[in-house]
CSV table of C-alpha atoms in Angstrom, one decimal:
chain,number,residue,atom,x,y,z
W,1,MET,CA,-17.7,-157.2,-18.4
W,2,SER,CA,-21.3,-157.2,-17.0
W,3,ARG,CA,-22.9,-153.7,-16.6
W,4,ARG,CA,-22.9,-152.0,-13.1
W,5,PHE,CA,-26.2,-150.9,-11.3
W,6,TYR,CA,-26.6,-149.1,-8.0
W,7,SER,CA,-28.7,-150.3,-5.4
W,8,GLN,CA,-28.7,-149.1,-1.7
W,9,ASP,CA,-30.7,-152.2,-0.9
W,10,LEU,CA,-27.7,-154.5,-1.3
W,11,GLN,CA,-26.4,-156.2,1.9
W,12,PRO,CA,-23.8,-158.8,2.6
W,13,THR,CA,-26.6,-161.3,3.0
W,14,THR,CA,-28.8,-160.5,0.2
W,15,ALA,CA,-30.0,-163.4,-2.0
W,16,GLU,CA,-32.1,-161.4,-4.3
W,17,LEU,CA,-33.3,-157.9,-4.9
W,18,THR,CA,-35.7,-156.0,-7.2
W,19,LEU,CA,-34.0,-153.1,-9.2
W,20,ALA,CA,-36.5,-150.4,-9.5
W,21,GLY,CA,-36.7,-146.7,-10.1
W,22,SER,CA,-34.2,-145.1,-12.6
W,23,GLU,CA,-31.7,-148.0,-12.3
W,24,GLY,CA,-34.5,-150.4,-13.1
W,25,ARG,CA,-35.7,-148.5,-16.0
W,26,HIS,CA,-32.3,-148.1,-17.5
W,27,LEU,CA,-31.8,-151.9,-17.3
W,28,ALA,CA,-35.4,-152.7,-18.5
W,29,VAL,CA,-36.0,-150.3,-21.2
W,30,VAL,CA,-32.9,-148.7,-22.3
W,31,LEU,CA,-30.7,-151.7,-22.1
W,32,ARG,CA,-33.7,-154.2,-22.8
W,33,GLY,CA,-32.5,-156.4,-20.0
W,34,ALA,CA,-34.0,-159.9,-20.1
W,35,PRO,CA,-33.8,-163.0,-17.8
W,36,GLY,CA,-30.3,-164.7,-17.9
W,37,ASP,CA,-28.5,-161.3,-18.4
W,38,ARG,CA,-25.6,-160.9,-15.7
W,39,VAL,CA,-25.1,-157.7,-13.8
W,40,THR,CA,-22.7,-156.4,-11.2
W,41,LEU,CA,-24.5,-154.5,-8.3
W,42,PHE,CA,-22.9,-152.0,-5.8
W,43,ASN,CA,-24.5,-150.3,-2.8
W,44,GLY,CA,-22.3,-147.0,-2.7
W,45,ARG,CA,-20.7,-148.3,0.7
W,46,GLY,CA,-18.1,-150.5,-0.6
W,47,LEU,CA,-20.1,-153.6,-1.2
W,48,GLN,CA,-20.3,-155.3,-4.6
W,49,ALA,CA,-22.2,-158.5,-6.0
W,50,GLU,CA,-22.6,-160.5,-9.1
W,51,GLY,CA,-26.1,-161.3,-10.2
W,52,THR,CA,-28.6,-162.7,-12.8
W,53,VAL,CA,-31.7,-161.1,-14.0
W,54,ARG,CA,-34.8,-163.5,-13.3
W,55,ARG,CA,-37.5,-161.5,-14.1
W,56,VAL,CA,-38.5,-158.0,-15.7
W,57,ASP,CA,-41.9,-156.5,-15.1
W,58,ALA,CA,-43.7,-153.5,-14.2
W,59,GLN,CA,-42.3,-153.5,-10.6
W,60,GLY,CA,-38.7,-153.6,-11.7
W,61,VAL,CA,-36.0,-156.2,-12.5
W,62,LEU,CA,-35.7,-159.2,-10.1
W,63,ILE,CA,-32.0,-160.0,-9.6
W,64,GLU,CA,-30.6,-163.1,-8.0
W,65,ILE,CA,-27.3,-162.6,-6.4
W,66,THR,CA,-24.9,-165.2,-7.6
W,67,ALA,CA,-21.7,-164.2,-5.7
W,68,HIS,CA,-20.8,-161.6,-3.0
W,69,LEU,CA,-17.5,-159.8,-3.9
W,70,PRO,CA,-14.9,-158.8,-1.2
W,71,ALA,CA,-15.8,-155.3,0.2
W,72,THR,CA,-13.6,-152.7,-1.4
W,73,ASP,CA,-10.7,-151.6,0.5
W,74,LEU,CA,-11.4,-148.0,1.4
W,75,ASP,CA,-8.3,-147.4,3.6
W,76,ARG,CA,-6.9,-144.7,1.3
W,77,ARG,CA,-6.2,-141.0,1.9
W,78,ARG,CA,-9.7,-139.7,2.5
W,79,MET,CA,-10.0,-136.3,0.8
W,80,THR,CA,-12.7,-133.6,1.5
W,81,LEU,CA,-13.0,-131.0,-1.0
W,82,ALA,CA,-14.8,-127.7,0.3
W,83,THR,CA,-15.3,-125.4,-2.7
W,84,ALA,CA,-17.2,-122.4,-4.0
W,85,VAL,CA,-19.6,-123.3,-6.6
W,86,PRO,CA,-18.5,-122.3,-10.1
W,87,LYS,CA,-20.9,-121.1,-12.9
W,88,GLY,CA,-23.1,-123.1,-15.2
W,89,ASP,CA,-22.4,-126.8,-15.7
W,90,ARG,CA,-18.9,-126.6,-14.4
W,91,PHE,CA,-19.9,-127.7,-11.0
W,92,ASP,CA,-21.5,-130.8,-12.6
W,93,TRP,CA,-18.1,-131.5,-14.2
W,94,LEU,CA,-16.2,-131.0,-11.0
W,95,VAL,CA,-18.3,-133.4,-9.2
W,96,GLU,CA,-18.1,-136.1,-11.8
W,97,LYS,CA,-14.3,-135.9,-12.0
W,98,ALA,CA,-14.0,-135.5,-8.1
W,99,THR,CA,-16.0,-138.8,-8.0
W,100,GLU,CA,-13.9,-140.4,-10.7
W,101,LEU,CA,-10.7,-139.5,-8.8
W,102,GLY,CA,-11.8,-140.9,-5.2
W,103,VAL,CA,-12.7,-137.9,-3.4
W,104,ALA,CA,-14.5,-138.8,-0.5
W,105,ARG,CA,-16.7,-135.8,0.5
W,106,LEU,CA,-17.6,-132.5,-1.5
W,107,VAL,CA,-18.9,-129.5,0.2
W,108,PRO,CA,-20.1,-126.7,-1.7
W,109,LEU,CA,-19.4,-123.5,0.2
W,110,VAL,CA,-21.1,-120.1,0.4
W,111,THR,CA,-18.2,-117.5,0.4
W,112,ALA,CA,-18.2,-113.7,0.7
W,113,ARG,CA,-17.6,-113.4,-3.0
W,114,SER,CA,-19.7,-116.5,-4.2
W,115,VAL,CA,-21.8,-115.8,-7.4
W,116,VAL,CA,-23.6,-119.2,-7.4
W,117,GLU,CA,-25.5,-120.9,-4.7
W,118,PRO,CA,-27.2,-124.1,-6.0
W,119,ARG,CA,-30.8,-125.0,-5.1
W,120,ASP,CA,-31.6,-128.2,-3.4
W,121,THR,CA,-33.1,-129.5,-6.8
W,122,ARG,CA,-29.7,-129.1,-8.4
W,123,LEU,CA,-27.9,-130.9,-5.6
W,124,GLU,CA,-30.2,-133.7,-6.1
W,125,LYS,CA,-29.6,-133.7,-9.9
W,126,LEU,CA,-25.8,-133.8,-8.9
W,127,ARG,CA,-26.3,-136.8,-6.6
W,128,ARG,CA,-27.4,-138.8,-10.0
W,129,VAL,CA,-24.3,-137.5,-11.5
W,130,ILE,CA,-22.3,-139.1,-8.7
W,131,VAL,CA,-24.0,-142.4,-9.1
W,132,GLU,CA,-23.5,-142.4,-12.9
W,133,ALA,CA,-19.9,-141.6,-12.4
W,134,SER,CA,-19.4,-144.2,-9.8
W,135,LYS,CA,-21.1,-146.9,-12.2
W,136,GLN,CA,-18.8,-146.0,-15.1
W,137,CYS,CA,-15.3,-145.6,-13.2
W,138,GLY,CA,-15.9,-148.8,-11.0
W,139,ARG,CA,-16.0,-147.0,-7.9
W,140,ASP,CA,-18.0,-148.9,-5.2
W,141,ASP,CA,-18.4,-146.1,-2.6
W,142,LEU,CA,-20.3,-142.9,-3.2
W,143,LEU,CA,-18.8,-139.5,-3.0
W,144,GLU,CA,-20.9,-137.7,-0.1
W,145,LEU,CA,-22.4,-134.4,-1.3
W,146,ALA,CA,-22.8,-132.2,1.7
W,147,PRO,CA,-25.7,-129.4,1.7
W,148,LEU,CA,-24.5,-125.8,0.9
W,149,THR,CA,-22.6,-124.4,3.9
W,150,PRO,CA,-21.3,-121.1,4.8
W,151,VAL,CA,-17.5,-121.1,4.9
W,152,ALA,CA,-17.4,-119.8,8.5
W,153,ALA,CA,-19.8,-122.7,9.6
W,154,PHE,CA,-17.6,-125.1,7.9
W,155,LEU,CA,-14.4,-123.9,9.6
W,156,SER,CA,-16.0,-123.9,13.0
W,157,GLN,CA,-15.6,-127.7,13.0
W,158,PRO,CA,-12.5,-129.5,14.5
W,159,PHE,CA,-9.9,-130.7,12.0
W,160,PRO,CA,-6.9,-132.9,12.9
W,161,GLU,CA,-3.5,-131.1,12.8
W,162,GLY,CA,-1.9,-130.6,9.3
W,163,SER,CA,-5.0,-131.8,7.5
W,164,LEU,CA,-6.7,-128.3,6.6
W,165,TRP,CA,-5.5,-126.6,3.5
W,166,VAL,CA,-6.6,-123.3,1.6
W,167,ALA,CA,-5.8,-122.8,-2.0
W,168,HIS,CA,-4.2,-119.5,-2.1
W,169,PRO,CA,-1.5,-117.7,-4.3
W,170,GLY,CA,0.6,-116.9,-1.2
W,171,GLY,CA,0.8,-120.5,-0.1
W,172,GLY,CA,3.6,-123.1,-0.4
W,173,ALA,CA,4.1,-125.1,-3.2
W,174,MET,CA,1.8,-128.2,-3.7
W,175,HIS,CA,4.6,-130.7,-4.9
W,176,GLN,CA,6.5,-130.0,-1.7
W,177,LEU,CA,3.7,-130.1,0.8
W,178,ALA,CA,1.9,-133.1,-0.6
W,179,PRO,CA,4.1,-135.9,0.9
W,180,ALA,CA,3.5,-134.7,4.4
W,181,TRP,CA,-0.4,-134.6,4.0
W,182,PRO,CA,-2.0,-137.1,6.6
W,183,GLY,CA,-4.6,-139.9,5.7
W,184,VAL,CA,-7.5,-137.4,6.0
W,185,VAL,CA,-7.1,-134.2,4.3
W,186,THR,CA,-9.5,-131.2,3.6
W,187,PHE,CA,-8.9,-128.4,0.8
W,188,LEU,CA,-10.7,-125.3,0.6
W,189,ILE,CA,-11.1,-123.5,-3.0
W,190,GLY,CA,-12.4,-120.1,-3.2
W,191,PRO,CA,-14.6,-118.5,-5.8
W,192,GLU,CA,-13.5,-116.6,-9.1
W,193,GLY,CA,-13.0,-113.4,-7.1
W,194,GLY,CA,-10.8,-115.1,-4.5
W,195,TRP,CA,-10.8,-115.3,-0.7
W,196,THR,CA,-11.3,-112.2,1.4
W,197,ASP,CA,-8.5,-111.2,3.8
W,198,GLN,CA,-10.9,-112.1,6.5
W,199,GLU,CA,-11.8,-115.5,5.3
W,200,VAL,CA,-8.0,-116.4,5.0
W,201,ALA,CA,-7.4,-115.1,8.5
W,202,THR,CA,-10.2,-117.1,9.9
W,203,ALA,CA,-8.9,-120.2,8.1
W,204,THR,CA,-5.5,-119.6,9.3
W,205,ALA,CA,-6.7,-119.1,12.9
W,206,CYS,CA,-8.5,-122.7,12.7
W,207,GLY,CA,-4.9,-124.1,11.8
W,208,ALA,CA,-5.3,-124.2,8.1
W,209,GLY,CA,-2.1,-124.0,5.7
W,210,LEU,CA,-2.0,-122.1,2.6
W,211,LEU,CA,-1.3,-124.0,-0.6
W,212,SER,CA,-0.1,-122.5,-4.1
W,213,LEU,CA,-1.3,-124.1,-7.3
W,214,GLY,CA,1.3,-122.7,-9.4
W,215,ALA,CA,1.8,-119.2,-11.1
W,216,ASN,CA,-1.3,-119.4,-13.3
W,217,LEU,CA,-4.6,-118.2,-12.1
W,218,LEU,CA,-7.0,-121.5,-12.2
W,219,ARG,CA,-10.7,-121.8,-12.5
W,220,VAL,CA,-12.5,-123.3,-9.4
W,221,GLU,CA,-12.9,-126.6,-11.0
W,222,THR,CA,-9.4,-126.7,-12.5
W,223,ALA,CA,-8.0,-126.2,-8.9
W,224,GLY,CA,-10.3,-128.9,-7.5
W,225,LEU,CA,-9.3,-131.5,-10.2
W,226,ALA,CA,-5.5,-130.5,-9.6
W,227,LEU,CA,-5.9,-131.1,-5.9
W,228,ALA,CA,-8.0,-134.2,-6.2
W,229,ALA,CA,-5.5,-135.9,-8.6
W,230,ILE,CA,-2.5,-135.2,-6.3
W,231,ALA,CA,-4.1,-136.1,-3.1
W,232,CYS,CA,-6.0,-139.4,-4.3
W,233,CYS,CA,-3.7,-140.6,-6.8
W,234,GLY,CA,-0.4,-139.1,-6.0
């Protein structure tokens, strides 16, 4: 199997392109790519192509497209995970696993009891995590990482009926509710200290249902992984 590389420049009619930046350096320097090497490219929007390295120089790696592959079928349940940000590198781990499982969009939330608010530089690093995870798992569309968003602002947007769910110990059992989830679904996960009563009231007033993840108290990233696995793969 040829190595996969991300290029947002790949289009359905592309005949050749230059792989530059971090992707080009990885191919040219780390992997010692050379003319004749075969690679697979994807553009993060469902398009994939096979190619052959034709030249490696200071400008990057010139790749001739030899075959455009059928666009990935993205007609699956589209899951948005809106979550408080866990401490340390656990958020990186959650972003990586959400990408692997097929989450469409991840929104880092600011809540009343949030203890972590990632800076823009951290979010840029996480976008690189998304690319690397997509390359590894064979995913052709990139998870969308939204800006840091206050939970009240997030809830102010319209949601289709039955599509908004809040992880909460007082909610219904996940395995009973999952079969009824629509094709587009959004889950909210609170911080380590839990949701405030006001936040829960605001969410339910917006039409959200409450969803229990079982008797045990889960970490933020564990709850996110459980929801992603059931919604995207179940």
